[in-house]
N, CA, C and O of each residue as an XYZ file, in Angstrom:
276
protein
N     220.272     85.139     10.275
C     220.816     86.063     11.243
C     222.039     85.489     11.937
O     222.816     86.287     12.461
N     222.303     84.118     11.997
C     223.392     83.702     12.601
C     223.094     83.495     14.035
O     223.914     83.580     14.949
N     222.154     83.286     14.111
C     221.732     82.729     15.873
C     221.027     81.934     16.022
O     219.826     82.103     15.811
N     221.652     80.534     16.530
C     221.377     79.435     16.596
C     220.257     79.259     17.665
O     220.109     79.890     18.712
N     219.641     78.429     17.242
C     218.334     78.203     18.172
C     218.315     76.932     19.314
O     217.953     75.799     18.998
N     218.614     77.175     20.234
C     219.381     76.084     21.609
C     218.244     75.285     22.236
O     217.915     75.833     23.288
N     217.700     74.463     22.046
C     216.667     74.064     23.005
C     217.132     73.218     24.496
O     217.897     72.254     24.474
N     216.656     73.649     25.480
C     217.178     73.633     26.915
C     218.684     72.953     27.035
O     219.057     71.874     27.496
N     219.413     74.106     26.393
C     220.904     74.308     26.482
C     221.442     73.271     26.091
O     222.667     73.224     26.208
N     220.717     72.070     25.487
C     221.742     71.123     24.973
C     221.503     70.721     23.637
O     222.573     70.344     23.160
N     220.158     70.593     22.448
C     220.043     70.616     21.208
C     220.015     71.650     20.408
O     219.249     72.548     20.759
N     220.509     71.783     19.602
C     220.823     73.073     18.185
C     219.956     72.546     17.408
O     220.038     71.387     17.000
N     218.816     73.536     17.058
C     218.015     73.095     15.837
C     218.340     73.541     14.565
O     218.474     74.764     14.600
N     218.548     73.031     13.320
C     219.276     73.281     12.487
C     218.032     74.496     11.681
O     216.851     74.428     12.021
N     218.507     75.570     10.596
C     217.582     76.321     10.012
C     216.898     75.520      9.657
O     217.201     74.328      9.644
N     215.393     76.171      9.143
C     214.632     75.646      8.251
C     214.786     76.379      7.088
O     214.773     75.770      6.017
N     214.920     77.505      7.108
C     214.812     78.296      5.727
C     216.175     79.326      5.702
O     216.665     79.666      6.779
N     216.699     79.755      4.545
C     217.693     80.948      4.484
C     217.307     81.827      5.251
O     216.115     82.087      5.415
N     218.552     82.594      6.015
C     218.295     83.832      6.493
C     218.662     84.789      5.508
O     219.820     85.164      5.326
N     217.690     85.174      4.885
C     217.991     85.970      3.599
C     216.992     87.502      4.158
O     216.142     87.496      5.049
N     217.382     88.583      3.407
C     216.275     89.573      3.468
C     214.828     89.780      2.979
O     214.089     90.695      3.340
N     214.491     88.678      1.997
C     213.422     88.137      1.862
C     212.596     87.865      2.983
O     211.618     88.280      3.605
N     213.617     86.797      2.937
C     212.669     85.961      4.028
C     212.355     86.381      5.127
O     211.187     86.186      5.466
N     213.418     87.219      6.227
C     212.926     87.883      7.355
C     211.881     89.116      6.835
O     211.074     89.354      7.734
N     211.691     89.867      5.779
C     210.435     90.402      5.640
C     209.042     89.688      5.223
O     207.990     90.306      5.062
N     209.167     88.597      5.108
C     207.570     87.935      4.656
C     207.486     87.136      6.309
O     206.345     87.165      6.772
N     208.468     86.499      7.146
C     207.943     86.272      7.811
C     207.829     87.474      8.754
O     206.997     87.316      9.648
N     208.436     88.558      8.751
C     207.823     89.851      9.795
C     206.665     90.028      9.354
O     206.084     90.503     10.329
N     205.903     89.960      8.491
C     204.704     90.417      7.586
C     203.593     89.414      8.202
O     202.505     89.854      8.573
N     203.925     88.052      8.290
C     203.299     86.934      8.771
C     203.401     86.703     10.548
O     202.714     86.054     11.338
N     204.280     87.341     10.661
C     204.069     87.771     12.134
C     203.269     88.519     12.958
O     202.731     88.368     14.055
N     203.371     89.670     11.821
C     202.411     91.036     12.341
C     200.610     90.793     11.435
O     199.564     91.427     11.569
N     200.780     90.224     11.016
C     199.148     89.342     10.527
C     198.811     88.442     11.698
O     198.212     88.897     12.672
N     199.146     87.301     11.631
C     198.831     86.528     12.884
C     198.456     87.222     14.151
O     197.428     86.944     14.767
N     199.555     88.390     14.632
C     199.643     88.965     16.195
C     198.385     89.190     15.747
O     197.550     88.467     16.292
N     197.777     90.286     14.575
C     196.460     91.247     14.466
C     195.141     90.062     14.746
O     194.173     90.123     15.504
N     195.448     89.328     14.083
C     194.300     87.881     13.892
C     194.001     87.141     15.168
O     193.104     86.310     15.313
N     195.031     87.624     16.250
C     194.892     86.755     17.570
C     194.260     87.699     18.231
O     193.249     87.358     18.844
N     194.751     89.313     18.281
C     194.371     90.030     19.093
C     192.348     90.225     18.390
O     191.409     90.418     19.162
N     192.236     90.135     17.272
C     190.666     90.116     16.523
C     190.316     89.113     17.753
O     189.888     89.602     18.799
N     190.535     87.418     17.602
C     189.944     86.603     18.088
C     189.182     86.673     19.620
O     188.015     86.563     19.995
N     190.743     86.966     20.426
C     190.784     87.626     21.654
C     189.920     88.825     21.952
O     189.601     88.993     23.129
N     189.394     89.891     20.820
C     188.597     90.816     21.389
C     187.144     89.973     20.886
O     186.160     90.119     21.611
N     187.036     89.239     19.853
C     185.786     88.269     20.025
C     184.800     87.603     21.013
O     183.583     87.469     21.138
N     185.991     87.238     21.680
C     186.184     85.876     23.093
C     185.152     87.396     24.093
O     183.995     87.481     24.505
N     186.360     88.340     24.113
C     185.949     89.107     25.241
C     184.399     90.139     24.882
O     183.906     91.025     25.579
N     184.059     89.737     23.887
C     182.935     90.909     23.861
C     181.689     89.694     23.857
O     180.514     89.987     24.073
N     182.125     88.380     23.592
C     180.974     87.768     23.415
C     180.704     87.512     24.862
O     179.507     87.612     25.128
N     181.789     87.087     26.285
C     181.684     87.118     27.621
C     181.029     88.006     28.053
O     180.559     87.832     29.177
N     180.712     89.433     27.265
C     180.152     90.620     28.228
C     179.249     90.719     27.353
O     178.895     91.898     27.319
N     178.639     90.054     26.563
C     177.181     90.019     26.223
C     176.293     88.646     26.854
O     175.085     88.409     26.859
N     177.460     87.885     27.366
C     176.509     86.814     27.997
C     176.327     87.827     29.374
O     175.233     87.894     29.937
N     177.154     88.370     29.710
C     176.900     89.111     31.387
C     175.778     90.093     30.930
O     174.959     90.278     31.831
N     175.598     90.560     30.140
C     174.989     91.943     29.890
C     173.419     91.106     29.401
O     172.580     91.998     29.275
N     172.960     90.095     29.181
C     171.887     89.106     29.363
C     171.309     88.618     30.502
O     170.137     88.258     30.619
N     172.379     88.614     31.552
C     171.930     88.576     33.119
C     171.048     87.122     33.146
O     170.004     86.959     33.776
N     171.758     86.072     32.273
C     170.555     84.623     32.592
C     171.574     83.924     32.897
O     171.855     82.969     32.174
N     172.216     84.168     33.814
C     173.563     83.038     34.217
C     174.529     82.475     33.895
O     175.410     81.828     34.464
N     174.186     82.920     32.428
C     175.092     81.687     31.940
C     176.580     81.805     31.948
O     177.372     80.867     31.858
N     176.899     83.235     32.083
C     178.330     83.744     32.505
C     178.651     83.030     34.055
O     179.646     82.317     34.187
N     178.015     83.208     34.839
C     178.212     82.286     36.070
C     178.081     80.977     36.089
O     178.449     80.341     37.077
N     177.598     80.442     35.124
C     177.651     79.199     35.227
C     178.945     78.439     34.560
O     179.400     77.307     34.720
N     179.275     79.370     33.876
C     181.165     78.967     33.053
C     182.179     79.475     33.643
O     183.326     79.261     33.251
N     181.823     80.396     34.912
C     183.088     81.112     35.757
C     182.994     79.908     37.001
O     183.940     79.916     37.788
N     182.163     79.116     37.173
C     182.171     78.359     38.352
C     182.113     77.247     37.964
O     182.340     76.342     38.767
N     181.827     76.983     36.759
C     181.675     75.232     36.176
C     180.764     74.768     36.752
O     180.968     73.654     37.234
N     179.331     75.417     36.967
C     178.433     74.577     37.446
C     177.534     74.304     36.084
O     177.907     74.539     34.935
N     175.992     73.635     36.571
C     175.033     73.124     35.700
C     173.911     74.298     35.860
O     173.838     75.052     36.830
N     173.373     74.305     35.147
C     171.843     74.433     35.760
C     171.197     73.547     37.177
O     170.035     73.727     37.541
């Protein structure tokens, strides 16, 4: 694409790969896989939290406060 990648305004990181039309479609492809695969994980995380609450044996309170038994 022709846009250099600046890290805190004073190093230029050189490409790693051609900016070819290839390539920006496999990595858009690998972009929009990953986003889907994080947002899966993330609704994992959150449904397994509201089945520990929906068990009502503490154990959700005991990881929101960092205590022990």
């Amino acid at each position: 694409t022709g846009i250099d990648v600046v890290v805190f305004g004073r190093w230029v990181l050189p490409g790693l790969v051609p900016a070819t039309e290839a390539n920006a479609e496999g990595f858009l492809r690998l972009h929009y896989v990953l986003a889907f695969a994080l947002i899966g994980l993330l609704s994992l995380h959150v449904a397994g939290a509201l089945r520990r609450a929906a068990k009502r044996d503490g154990s959700l309170r005991r990881m929101l406060l960092g205590t022990r038994k």
